[in-house]
Coordinates of N, CA, C and O in Angstrom, one line a residue:
X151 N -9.5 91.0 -92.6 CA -8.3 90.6 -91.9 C -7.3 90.0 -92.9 O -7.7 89.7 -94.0
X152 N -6.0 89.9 -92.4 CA -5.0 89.5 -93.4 C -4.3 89.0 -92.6 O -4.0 89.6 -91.6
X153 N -3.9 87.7 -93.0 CA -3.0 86.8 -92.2 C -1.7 86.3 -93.0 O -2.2 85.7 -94.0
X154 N -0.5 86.3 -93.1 CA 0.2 85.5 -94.0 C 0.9 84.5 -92.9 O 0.9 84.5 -91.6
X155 N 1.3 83.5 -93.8 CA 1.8 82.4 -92.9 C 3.2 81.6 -93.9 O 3.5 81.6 -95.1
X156 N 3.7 81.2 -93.2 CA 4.9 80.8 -94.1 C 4.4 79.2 -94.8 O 3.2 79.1 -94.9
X157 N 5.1 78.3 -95.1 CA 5.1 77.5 -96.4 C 4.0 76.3 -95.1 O 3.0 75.8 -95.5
X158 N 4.6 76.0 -93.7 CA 4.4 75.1 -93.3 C 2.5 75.7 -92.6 O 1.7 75.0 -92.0
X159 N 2.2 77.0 -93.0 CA 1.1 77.3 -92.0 C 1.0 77.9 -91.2 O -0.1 78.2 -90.8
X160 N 2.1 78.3 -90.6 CA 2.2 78.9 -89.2 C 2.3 80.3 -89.5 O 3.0 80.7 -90.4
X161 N 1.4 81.3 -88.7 CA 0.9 82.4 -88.4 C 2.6 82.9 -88.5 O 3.5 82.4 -87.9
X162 N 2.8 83.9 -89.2 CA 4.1 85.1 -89.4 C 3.8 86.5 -89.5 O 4.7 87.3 -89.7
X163 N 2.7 86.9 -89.4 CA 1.9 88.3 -89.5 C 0.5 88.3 -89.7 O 0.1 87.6 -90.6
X164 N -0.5 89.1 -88.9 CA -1.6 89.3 -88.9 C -2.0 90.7 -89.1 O -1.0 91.5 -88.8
X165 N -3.2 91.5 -89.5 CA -3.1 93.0 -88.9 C -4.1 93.1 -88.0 O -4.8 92.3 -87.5
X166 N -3.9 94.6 -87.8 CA -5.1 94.9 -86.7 C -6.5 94.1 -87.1 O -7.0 93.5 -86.2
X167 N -7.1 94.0 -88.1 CA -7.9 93.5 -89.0 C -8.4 92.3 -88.2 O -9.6 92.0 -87.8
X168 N -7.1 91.4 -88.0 CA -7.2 89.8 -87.6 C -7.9 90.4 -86.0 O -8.9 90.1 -85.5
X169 N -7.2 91.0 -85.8 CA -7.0 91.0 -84.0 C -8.8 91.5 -83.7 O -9.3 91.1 -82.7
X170 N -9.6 92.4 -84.4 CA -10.2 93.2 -84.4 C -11.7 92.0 -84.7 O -12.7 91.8 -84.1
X171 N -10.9 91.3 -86.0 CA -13.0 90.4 -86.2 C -12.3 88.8 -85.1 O -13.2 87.9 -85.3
X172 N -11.4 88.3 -84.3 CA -11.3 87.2 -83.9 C -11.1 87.7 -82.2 O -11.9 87.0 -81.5
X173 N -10.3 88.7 -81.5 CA -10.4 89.4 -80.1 C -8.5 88.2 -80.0 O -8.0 88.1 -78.9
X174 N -7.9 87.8 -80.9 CA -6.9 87.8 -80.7 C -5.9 88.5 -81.1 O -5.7 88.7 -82.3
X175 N -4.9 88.9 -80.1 CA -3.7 89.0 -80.6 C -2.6 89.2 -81.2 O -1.8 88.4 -80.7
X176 N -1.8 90.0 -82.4 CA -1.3 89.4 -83.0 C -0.2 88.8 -82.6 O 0.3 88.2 -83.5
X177 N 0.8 88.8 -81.1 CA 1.3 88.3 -80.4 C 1.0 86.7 -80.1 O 1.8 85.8 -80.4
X178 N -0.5 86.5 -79.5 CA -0.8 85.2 -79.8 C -1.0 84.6 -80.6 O -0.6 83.5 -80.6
X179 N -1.7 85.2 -81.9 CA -1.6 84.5 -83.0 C -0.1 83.7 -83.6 O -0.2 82.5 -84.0
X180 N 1.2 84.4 -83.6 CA 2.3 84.5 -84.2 C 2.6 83.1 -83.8 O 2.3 82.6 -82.7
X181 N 3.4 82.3 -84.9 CA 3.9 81.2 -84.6 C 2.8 80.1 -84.7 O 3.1 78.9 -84.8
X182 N 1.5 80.4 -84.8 CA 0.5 78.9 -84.5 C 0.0 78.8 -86.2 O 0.2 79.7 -87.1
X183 N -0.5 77.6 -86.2 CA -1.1 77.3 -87.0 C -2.9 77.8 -87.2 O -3.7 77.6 -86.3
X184 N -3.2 78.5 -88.6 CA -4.8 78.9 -88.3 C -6.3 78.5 -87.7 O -7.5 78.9 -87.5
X185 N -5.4 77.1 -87.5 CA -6.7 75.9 -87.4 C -6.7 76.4 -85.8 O -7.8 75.9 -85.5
X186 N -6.3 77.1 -84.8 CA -6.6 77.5 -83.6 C -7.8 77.8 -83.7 O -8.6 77.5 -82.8
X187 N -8.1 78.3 -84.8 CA -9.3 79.2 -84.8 C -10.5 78.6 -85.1 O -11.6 79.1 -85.3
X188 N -10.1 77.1 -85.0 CA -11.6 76.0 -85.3 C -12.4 75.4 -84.2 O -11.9 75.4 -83.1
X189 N -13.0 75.1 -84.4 CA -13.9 74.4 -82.9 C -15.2 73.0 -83.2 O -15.2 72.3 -84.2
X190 N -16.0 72.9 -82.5 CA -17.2 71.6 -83.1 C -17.7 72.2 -83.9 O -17.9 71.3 -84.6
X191 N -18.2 73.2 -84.6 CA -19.0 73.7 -85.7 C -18.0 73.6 -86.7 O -18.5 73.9 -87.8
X192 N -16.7 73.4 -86.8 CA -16.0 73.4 -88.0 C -16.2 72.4 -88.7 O -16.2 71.4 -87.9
X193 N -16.5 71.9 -90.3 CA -16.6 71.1 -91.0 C -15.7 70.5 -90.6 O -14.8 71.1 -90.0
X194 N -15.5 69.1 -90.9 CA -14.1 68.4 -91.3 C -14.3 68.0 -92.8 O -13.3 67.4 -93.2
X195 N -15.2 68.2 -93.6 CA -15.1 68.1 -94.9 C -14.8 69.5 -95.6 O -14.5 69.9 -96.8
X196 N -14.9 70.2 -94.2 CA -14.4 72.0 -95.5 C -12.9 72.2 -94.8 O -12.2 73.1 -95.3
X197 N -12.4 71.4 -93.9 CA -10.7 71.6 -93.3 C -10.6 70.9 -94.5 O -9.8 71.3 -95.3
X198 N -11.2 69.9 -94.7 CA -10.1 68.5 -95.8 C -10.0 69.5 -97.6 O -9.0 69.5 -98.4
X199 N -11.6 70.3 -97.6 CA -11.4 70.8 -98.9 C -10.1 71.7 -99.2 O -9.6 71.9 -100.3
X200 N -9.7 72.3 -97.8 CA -8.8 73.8 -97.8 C -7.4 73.0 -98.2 O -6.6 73.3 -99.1
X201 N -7.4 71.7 -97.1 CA -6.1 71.2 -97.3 C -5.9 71.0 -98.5 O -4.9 71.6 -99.1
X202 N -7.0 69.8 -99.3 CA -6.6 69.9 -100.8 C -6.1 70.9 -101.8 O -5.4 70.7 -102.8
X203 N -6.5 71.9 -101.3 CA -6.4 73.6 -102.3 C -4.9 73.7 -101.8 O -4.0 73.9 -102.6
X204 N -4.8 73.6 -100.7 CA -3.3 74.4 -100.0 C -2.2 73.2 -100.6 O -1.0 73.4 -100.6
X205 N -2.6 72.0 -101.0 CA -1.5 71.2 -101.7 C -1.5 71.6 -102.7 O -0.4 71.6 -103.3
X206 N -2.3 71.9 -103.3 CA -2.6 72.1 -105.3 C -1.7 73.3 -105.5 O -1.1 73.3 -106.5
X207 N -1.5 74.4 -104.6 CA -0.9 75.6 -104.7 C -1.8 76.3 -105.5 O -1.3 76.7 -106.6
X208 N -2.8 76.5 -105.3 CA -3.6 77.3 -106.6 C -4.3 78.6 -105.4 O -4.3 78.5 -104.1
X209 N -4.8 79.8 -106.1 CA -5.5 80.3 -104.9 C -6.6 79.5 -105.3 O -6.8 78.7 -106.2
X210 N -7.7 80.3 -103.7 CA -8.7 80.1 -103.6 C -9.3 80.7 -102.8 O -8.7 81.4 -102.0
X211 N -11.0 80.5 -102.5 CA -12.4 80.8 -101.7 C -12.9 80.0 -101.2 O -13.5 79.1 -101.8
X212 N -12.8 80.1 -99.7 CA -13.8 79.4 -99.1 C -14.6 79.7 -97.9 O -14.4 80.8 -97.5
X213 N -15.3 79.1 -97.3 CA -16.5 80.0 -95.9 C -16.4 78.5 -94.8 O -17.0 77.4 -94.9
X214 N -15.6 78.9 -94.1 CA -15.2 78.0 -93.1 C -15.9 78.7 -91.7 O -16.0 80.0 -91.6
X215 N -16.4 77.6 -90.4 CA -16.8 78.4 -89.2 C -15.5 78.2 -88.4 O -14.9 77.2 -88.2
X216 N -15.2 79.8 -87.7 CA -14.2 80.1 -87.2 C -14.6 80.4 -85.6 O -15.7 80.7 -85.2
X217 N -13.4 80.1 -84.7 CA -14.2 80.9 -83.4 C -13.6 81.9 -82.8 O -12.3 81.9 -82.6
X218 N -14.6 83.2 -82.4 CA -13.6 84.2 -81.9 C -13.4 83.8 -80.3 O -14.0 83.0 -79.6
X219 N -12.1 84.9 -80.0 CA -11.3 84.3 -78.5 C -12.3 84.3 -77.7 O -11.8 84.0 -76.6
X220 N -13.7 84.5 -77.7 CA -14.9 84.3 -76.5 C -15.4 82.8 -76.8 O -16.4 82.3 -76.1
X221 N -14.9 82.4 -77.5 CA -15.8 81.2 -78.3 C -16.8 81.1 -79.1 O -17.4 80.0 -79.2
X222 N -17.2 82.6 -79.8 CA -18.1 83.0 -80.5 C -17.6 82.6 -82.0 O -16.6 83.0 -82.6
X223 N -19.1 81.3 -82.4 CA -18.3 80.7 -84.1 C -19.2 82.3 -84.3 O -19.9 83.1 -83.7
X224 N -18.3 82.0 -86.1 CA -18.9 82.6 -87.2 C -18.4 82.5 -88.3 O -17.2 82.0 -88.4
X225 N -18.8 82.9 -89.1 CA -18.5 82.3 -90.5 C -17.3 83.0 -91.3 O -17.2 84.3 -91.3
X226 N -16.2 82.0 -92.0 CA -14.9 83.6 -92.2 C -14.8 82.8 -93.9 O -14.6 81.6 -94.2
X227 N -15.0 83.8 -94.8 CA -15.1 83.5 -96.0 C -13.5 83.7 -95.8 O -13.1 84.5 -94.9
X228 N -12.2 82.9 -96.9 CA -11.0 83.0 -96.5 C -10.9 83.4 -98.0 O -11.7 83.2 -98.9
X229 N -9.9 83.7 -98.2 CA -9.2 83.6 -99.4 C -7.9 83.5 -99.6 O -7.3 84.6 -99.2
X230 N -7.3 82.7 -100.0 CA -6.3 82.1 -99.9 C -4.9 82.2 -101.1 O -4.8 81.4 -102.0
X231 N -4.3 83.0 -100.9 CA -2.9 82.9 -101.9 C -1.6 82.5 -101.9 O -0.8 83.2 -101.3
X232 N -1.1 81.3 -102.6 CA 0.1 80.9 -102.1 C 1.3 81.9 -103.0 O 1.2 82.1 -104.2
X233 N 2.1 82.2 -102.2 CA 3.0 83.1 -103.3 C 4.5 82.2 -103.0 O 4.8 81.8 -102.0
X234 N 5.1 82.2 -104.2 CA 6.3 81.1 -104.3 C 7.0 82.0 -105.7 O 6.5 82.8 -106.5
X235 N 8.4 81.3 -105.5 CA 9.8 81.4 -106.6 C 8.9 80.0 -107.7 O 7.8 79.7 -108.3
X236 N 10.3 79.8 -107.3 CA 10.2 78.0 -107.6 C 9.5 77.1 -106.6 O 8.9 76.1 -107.0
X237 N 9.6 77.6 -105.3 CA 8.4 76.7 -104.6 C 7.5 77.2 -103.6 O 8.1 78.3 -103.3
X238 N 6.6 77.2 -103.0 CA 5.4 78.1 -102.3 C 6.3 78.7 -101.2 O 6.8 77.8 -100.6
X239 N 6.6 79.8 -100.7 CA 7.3 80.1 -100.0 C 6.7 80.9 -98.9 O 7.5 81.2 -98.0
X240 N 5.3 81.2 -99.0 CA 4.4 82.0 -97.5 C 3.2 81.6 -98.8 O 3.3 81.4 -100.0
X241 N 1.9 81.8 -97.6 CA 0.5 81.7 -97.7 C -0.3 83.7 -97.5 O -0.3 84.1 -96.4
X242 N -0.9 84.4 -98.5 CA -1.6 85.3 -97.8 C -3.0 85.2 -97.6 O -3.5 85.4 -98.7
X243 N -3.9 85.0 -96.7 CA -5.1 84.5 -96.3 C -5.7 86.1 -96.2 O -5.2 87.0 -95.5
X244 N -6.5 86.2 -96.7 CA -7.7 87.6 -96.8 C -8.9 87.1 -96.3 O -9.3 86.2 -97.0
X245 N -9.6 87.4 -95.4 CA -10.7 86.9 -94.7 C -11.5 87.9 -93.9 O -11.0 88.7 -93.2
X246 N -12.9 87.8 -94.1 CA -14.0 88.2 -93.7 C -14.4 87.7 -93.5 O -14.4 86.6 -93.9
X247 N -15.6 88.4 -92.2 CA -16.9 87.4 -92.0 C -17.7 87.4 -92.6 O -17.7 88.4 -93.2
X248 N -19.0 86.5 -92.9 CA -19.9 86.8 -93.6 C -21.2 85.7 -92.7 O -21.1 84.7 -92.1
X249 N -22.2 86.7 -93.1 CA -23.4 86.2 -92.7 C -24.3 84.9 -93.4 O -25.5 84.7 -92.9

């Protein structure tokens, strides 16, 4: 799946990809923030690690539990690219599931 999001987070494009491993939308997705996709099985120590990475501007990897639109968790290894001029100007998130 591939999500990009602009500077603040919020969902600006998904592909069939997204729509296909989560059963959402990319209509619904557009405009939200990715954390939709979290629920009680999500860390709060692996949201706190992403945020740290997403201030640093650096990429990165990580395996966060996501939930699809049935409320089925599973695990979405993310990877994370901030792309910027002079300052971060969209997010592209590459994400799989993994076992």
């Amino acid at each position: 799946a591939i999500v990009i999001t602009d500077n603040t987070q919020k969902i600006i494009w998904v592909n069939n990809g997204f729509t296909d491993m989560t059963g959402y939308s990319k209509k619904f997705a557009g405009n939200k923030k990715p954390s939709f996709l979290q629920g009680e099985e999500t860390s709060k120590k692996t949201k706190a690690k992403i945020r740290k990475k997403i201030e640093a501007h650096k990429p990165f990897k990580q395996v966060i539990v996501n939930y699809k639109k049935d409320k089925t968790p599973y695990r979405c290894e993310v990877k994370i690219i901030p792309l910027f001029g002079i300052d971060t100007t969209h997010y592209i998130a590459l994400e799989r599931e993994v076992v």
